[in-house]
Every structure is written in structure tokens, then in C-alpha cells.
PDB file of C-alpha atoms and ligand atoms in Angstrom:
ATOM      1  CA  UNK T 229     -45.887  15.269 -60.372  1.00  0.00           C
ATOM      2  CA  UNK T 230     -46.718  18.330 -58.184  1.00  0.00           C
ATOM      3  CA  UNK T 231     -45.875  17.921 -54.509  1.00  0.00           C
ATOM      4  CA  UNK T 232     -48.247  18.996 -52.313  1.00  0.00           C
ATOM      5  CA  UNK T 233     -47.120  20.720 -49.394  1.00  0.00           C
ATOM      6  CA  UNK T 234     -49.602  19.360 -46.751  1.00  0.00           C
ATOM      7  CA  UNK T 235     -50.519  15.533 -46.938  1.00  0.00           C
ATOM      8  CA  UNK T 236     -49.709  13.258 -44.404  1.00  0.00           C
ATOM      9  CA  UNK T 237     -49.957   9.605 -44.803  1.00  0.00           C
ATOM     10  CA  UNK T 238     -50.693   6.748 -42.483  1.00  0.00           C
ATOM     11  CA  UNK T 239     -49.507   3.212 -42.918  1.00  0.00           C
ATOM     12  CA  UNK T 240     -50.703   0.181 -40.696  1.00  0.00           C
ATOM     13  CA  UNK T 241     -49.906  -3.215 -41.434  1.00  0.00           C
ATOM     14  CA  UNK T 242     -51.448  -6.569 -41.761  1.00  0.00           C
ATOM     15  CA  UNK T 243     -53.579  -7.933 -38.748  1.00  0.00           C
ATOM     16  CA  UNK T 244     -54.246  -3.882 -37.833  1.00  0.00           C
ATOM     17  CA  UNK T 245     -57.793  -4.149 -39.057  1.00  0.00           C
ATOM     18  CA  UNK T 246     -58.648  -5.901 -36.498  1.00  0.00           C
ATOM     19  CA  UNK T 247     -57.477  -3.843 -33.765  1.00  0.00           C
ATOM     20  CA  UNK T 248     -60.051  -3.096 -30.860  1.00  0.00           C
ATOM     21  CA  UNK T 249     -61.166  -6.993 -31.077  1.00  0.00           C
ATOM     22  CA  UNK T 250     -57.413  -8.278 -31.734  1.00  0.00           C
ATOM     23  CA  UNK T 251     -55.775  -9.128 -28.624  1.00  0.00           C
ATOM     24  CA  UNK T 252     -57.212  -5.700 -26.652  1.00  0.00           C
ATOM     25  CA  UNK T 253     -55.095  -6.744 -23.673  1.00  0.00           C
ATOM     26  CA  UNK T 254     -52.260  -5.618 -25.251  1.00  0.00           C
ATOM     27  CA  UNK T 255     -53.402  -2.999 -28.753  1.00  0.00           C
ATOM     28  CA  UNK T 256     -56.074  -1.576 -26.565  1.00  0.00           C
ATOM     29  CA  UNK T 257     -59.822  -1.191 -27.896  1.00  0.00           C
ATOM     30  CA  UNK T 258     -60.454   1.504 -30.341  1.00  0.00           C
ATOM     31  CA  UNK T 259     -60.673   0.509 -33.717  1.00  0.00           C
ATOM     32  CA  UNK T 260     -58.812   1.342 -36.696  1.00  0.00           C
ATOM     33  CA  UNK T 261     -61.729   3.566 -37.809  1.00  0.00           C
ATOM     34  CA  UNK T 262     -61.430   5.587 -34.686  1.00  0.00           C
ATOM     35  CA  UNK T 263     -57.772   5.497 -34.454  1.00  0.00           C
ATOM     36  CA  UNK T 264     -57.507   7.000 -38.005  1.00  0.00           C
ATOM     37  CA  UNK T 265     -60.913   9.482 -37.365  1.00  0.00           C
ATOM     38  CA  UNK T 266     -58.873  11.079 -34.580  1.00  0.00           C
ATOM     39  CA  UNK T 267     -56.218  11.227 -36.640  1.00  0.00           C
ATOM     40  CA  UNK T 268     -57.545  12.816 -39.420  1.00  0.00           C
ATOM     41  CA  UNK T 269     -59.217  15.420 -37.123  1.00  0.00           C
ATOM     42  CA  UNK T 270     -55.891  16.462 -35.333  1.00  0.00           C
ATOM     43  CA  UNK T 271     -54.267  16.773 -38.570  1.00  0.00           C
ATOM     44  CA  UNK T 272     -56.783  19.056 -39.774  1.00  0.00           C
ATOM     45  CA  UNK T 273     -56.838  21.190 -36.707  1.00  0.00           C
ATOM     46  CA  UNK T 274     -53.300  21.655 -37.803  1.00  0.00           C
ATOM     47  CA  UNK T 275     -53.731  22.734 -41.031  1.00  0.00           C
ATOM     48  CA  UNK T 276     -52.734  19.147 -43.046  1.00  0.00           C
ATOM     49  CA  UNK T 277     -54.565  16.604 -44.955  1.00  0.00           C
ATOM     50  CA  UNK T 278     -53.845  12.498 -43.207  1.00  0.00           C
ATOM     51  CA  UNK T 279     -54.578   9.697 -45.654  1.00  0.00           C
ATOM     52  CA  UNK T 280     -55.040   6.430 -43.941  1.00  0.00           C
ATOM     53  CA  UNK T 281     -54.073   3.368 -45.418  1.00  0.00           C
ATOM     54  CA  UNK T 282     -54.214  -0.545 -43.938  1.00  0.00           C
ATOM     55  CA  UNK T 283     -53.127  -3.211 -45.914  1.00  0.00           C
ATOM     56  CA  UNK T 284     -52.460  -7.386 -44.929  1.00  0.00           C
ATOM     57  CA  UNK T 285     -49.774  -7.369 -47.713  1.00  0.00           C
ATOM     58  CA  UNK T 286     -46.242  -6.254 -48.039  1.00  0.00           C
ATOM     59  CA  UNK T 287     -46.533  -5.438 -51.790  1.00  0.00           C
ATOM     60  CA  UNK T 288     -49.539  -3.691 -51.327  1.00  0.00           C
ATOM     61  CA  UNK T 289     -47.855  -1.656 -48.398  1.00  0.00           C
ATOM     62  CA  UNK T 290     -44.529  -0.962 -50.628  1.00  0.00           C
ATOM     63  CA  UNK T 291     -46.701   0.259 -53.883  1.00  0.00           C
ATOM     64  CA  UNK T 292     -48.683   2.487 -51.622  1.00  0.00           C
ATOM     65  CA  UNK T 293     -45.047   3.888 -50.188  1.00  0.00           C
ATOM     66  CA  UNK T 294     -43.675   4.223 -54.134  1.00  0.00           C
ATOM     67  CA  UNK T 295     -47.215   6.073 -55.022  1.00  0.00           C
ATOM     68  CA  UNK T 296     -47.124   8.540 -52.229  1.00  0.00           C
ATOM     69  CA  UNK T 297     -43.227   9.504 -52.196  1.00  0.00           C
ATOM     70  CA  UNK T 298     -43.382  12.135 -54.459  1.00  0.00           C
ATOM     71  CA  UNK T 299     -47.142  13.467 -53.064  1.00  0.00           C
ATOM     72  CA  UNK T 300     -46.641  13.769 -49.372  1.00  0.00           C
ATOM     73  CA  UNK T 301     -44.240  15.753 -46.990  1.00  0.00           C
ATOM     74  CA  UNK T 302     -44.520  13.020 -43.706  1.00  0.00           C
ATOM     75  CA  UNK T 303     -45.202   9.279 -43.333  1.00  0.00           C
ATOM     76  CA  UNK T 304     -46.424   7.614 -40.415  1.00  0.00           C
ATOM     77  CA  UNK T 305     -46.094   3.733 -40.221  1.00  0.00           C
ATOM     78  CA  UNK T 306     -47.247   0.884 -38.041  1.00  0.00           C
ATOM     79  CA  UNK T 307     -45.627  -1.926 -40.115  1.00  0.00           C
ATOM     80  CA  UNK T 308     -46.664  -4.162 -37.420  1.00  0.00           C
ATOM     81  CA  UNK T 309     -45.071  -7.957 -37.829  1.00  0.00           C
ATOM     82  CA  UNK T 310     -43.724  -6.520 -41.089  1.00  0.00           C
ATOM     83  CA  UNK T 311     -41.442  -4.888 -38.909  1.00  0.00           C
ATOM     84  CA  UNK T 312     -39.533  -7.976 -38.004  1.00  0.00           C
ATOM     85  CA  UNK T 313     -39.385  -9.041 -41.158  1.00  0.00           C
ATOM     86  CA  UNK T 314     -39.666  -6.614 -44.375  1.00  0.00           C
ATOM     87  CA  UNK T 315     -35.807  -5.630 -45.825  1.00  0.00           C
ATOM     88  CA  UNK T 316     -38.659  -5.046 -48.985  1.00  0.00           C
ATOM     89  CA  UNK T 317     -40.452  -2.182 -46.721  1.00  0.00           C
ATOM     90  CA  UNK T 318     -37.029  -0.896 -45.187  1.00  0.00           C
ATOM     91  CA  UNK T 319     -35.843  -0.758 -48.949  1.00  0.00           C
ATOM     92  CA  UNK T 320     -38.878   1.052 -50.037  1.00  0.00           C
ATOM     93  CA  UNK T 321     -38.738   3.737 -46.792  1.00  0.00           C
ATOM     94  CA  UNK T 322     -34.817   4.482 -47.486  1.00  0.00           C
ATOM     95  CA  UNK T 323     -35.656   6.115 -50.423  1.00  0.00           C
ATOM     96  CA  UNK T 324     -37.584   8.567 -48.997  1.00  0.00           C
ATOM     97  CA  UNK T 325     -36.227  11.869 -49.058  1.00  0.00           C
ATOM     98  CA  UNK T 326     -39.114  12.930 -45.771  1.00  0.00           C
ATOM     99  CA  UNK T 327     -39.731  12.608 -41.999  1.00  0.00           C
ATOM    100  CA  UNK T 328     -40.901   9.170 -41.284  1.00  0.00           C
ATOM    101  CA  UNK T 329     -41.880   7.772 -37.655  1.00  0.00           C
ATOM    102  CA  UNK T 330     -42.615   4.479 -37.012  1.00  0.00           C
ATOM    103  CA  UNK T 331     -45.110   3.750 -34.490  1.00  0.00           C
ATOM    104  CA  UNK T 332     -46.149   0.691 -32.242  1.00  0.00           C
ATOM    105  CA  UNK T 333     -49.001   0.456 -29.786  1.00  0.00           C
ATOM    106  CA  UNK T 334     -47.741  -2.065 -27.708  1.00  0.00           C
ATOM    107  CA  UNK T 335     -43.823  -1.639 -26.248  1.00  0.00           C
ATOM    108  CA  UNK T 336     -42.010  -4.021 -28.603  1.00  0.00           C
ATOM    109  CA  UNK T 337     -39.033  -4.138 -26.385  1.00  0.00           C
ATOM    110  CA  UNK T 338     -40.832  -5.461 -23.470  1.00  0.00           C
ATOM    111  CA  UNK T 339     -42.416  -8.492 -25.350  1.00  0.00           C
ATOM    112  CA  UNK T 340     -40.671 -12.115 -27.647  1.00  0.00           C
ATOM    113  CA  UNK T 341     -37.430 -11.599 -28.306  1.00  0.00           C
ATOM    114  CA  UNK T 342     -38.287 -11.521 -31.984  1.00  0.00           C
ATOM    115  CA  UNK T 343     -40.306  -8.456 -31.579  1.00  0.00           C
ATOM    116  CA  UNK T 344     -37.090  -5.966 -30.088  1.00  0.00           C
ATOM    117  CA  UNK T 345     -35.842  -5.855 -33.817  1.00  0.00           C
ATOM    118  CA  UNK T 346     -37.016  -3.613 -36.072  1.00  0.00           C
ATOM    119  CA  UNK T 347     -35.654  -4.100 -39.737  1.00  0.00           C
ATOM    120  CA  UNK T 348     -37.571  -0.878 -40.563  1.00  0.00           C
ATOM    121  CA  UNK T 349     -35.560   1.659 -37.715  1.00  0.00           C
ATOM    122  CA  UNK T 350     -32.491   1.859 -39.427  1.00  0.00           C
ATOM    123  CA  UNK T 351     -34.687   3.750 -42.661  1.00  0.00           C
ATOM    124  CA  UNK T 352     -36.537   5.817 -40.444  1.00  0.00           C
ATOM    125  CA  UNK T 353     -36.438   9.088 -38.657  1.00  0.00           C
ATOM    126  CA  UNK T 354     -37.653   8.150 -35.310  1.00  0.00           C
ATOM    127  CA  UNK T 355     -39.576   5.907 -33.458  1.00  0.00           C
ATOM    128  CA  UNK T 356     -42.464   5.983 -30.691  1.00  0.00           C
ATOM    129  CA  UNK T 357     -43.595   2.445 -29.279  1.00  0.00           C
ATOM    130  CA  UNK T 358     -45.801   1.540 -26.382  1.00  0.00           C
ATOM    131  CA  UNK T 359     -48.338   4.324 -26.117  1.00  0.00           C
ATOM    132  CA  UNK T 360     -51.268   2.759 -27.204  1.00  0.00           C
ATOM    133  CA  UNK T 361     -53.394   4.312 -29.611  1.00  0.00           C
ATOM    134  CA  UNK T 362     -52.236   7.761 -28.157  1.00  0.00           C
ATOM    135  CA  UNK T 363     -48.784   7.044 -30.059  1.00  0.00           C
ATOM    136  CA  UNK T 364     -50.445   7.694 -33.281  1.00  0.00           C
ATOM    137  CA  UNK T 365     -51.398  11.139 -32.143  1.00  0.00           C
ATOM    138  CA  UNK T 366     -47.637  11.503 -30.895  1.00  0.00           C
ATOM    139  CA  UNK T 367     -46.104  10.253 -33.740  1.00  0.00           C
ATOM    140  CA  UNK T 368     -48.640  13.093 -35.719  1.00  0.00           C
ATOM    141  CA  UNK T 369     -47.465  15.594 -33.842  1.00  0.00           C
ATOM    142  CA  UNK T 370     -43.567  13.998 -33.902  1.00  0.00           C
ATOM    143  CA  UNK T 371     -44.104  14.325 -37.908  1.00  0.00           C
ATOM    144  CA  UNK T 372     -45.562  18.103 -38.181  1.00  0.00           C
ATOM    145  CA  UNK T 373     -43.053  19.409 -35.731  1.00  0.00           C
ATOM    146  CA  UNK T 374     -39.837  17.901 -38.307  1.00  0.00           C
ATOM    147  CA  UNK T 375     -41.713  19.063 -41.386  1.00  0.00           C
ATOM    148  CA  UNK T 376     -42.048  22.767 -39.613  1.00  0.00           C
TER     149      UNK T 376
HETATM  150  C1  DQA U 903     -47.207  -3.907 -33.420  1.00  0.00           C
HETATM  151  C2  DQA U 903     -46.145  -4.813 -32.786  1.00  0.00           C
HETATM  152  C3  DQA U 903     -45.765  -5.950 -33.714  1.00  0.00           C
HETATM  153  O1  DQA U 903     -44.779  -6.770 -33.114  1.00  0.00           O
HETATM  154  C4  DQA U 903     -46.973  -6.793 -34.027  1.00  0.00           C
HETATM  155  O2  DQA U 903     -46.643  -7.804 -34.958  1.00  0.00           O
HETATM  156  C5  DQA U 903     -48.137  -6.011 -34.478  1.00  0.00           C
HETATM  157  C6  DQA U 903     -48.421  -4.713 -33.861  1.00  0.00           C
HETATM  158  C7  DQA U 903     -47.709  -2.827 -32.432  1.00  0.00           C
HETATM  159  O3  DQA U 903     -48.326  -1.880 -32.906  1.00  0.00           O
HETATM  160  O4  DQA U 903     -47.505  -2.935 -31.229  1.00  0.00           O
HETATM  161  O5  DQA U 903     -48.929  -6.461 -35.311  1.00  0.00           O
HETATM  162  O6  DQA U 903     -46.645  -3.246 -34.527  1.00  0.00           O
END
């Protein structure tokens, strides 16, 4: 299949729906819709196309991950609890020959103990955490500068 040169794609996890009712004290309140609306807007200001994608389960999240690998040049992903837990998702994301940041709205390091491991870092290029909804926007901008 033919790669094309300027798609993006955005991966949040289960429970990420929600965001904007879901605990705002700590995700903040702008919804998903918005979150990925701004998103796509940036990216187009900068000359690439963002697909969004949410998805509750891990299979779902690792077909979508086999689907785009050979279609996109940068992937953004929120794998949100999956991130403490998926070796499935890591697996999937090591074969990925692309930039790929992983982003978290909340700082994972300053909350549980069970949230300061990431199972997913170790497969990734780099990682932006406790921005907020703003992080996506970073991590956009984290993504075109490595594919430049
Ligand atoms: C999260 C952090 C995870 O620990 C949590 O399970 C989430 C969201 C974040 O964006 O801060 O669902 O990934």
C-alpha cells in the first residue's frame, strides 16, 4: 500500500470519551470532540491530515495501530490505563518504523504508584505528560518537528 506522506494519527484510550465530565479536577474540561477539533485544525495549518481515533478496547486500539502503520508518517497516543498495563500495545508500537509520542493530560508521576510506569515508553519516541489538553497540541507539534 502507498504511504502517504502527510497523515497523522491520534490514539486515546478507553475511559477518554468521557473526558470534560470524567474526573475534570484532574483531565480538565474540554471534551474529546474539542480536544481532537483543535487538533485537527493545527495540523492542517501545518500542512498534514490528523485522524482521531478513541477506542475502550485494547484489540480495537492494536488493529487500528496494525491498519495505520504502513499509511501514516507520526502517531500520537494517549493509551491511558492501557499504559500500565498493555505489553499487547507496546508490542504493536515497537514495530513501528515512525515518530511516536505518548501523551498524558494529567502528570502520571505525581499520582498512585501504579500510574509512574509506563509499559508503552520503552516503544516510543518520547513522551509529554501533565499538560492538560495543551499536551496534545505539544505532542502535535513534538511529532511534525521529528518527521521534518
Ligand atoms: C491518563 C493517565 C492514566 O493513568 C489514566 O488511566 C487515564 C488517563 C492521562 O491522560 O493522564 O485514563 O492517560
Amino acid at each position: 500500500m502507498k504511504k502517504e506522506p502527510l497523515s497523522i494519527l491520534v490514539i486515546h484510550g478507553p475511559n477518554l470519551n468521557l473526558l470534560g465530565t470524567r474526573e475534570p479536577e484532574i483531565y480538565g474540561t474540554q471534551t474529546l470532540a474539542d480536544i481532537d477539533s483543535d487538533l485537527k485544525k493545527k495540523g492542517e495549518k501545518l500542512g498534514f491530515r490528523v485522524e482521531t481515533f478513541q477506542s475502550n478496547h485494547e484489540g480495537a486500539i492494536i488493529d487500528k495501530i496494525q491498519q495505520a502503520a504502513t499509511n501514516i508518517c507520526g502517531l500520537i497516543i494517549n493509551p491511558a490505563a492501557y499504559t500500565h498495563t498493555s505489553v499487547a500495545i507496546r508490542d504493536a508500537l515497537q514495530m513501528l518504523d515512525l515518530p511516536v509520542v505518548e501523551i498524558h493530560l494529567s502528570n502520571i508521576y505525581q499520582r498512585e504508584p501504579f500510574r509512574h510506569k509506563s509499559l508503552i515508553a520503552p516503544a516510543i519516541t518520547g513522551q509529554i505528560a501533565g499538560f492538560g489538553a495543551h499536551g496534545y497540541l505539544l505532542a502535535l507539534d513534538a511529532v511534525i518537528s521529528l518527521i521534518r
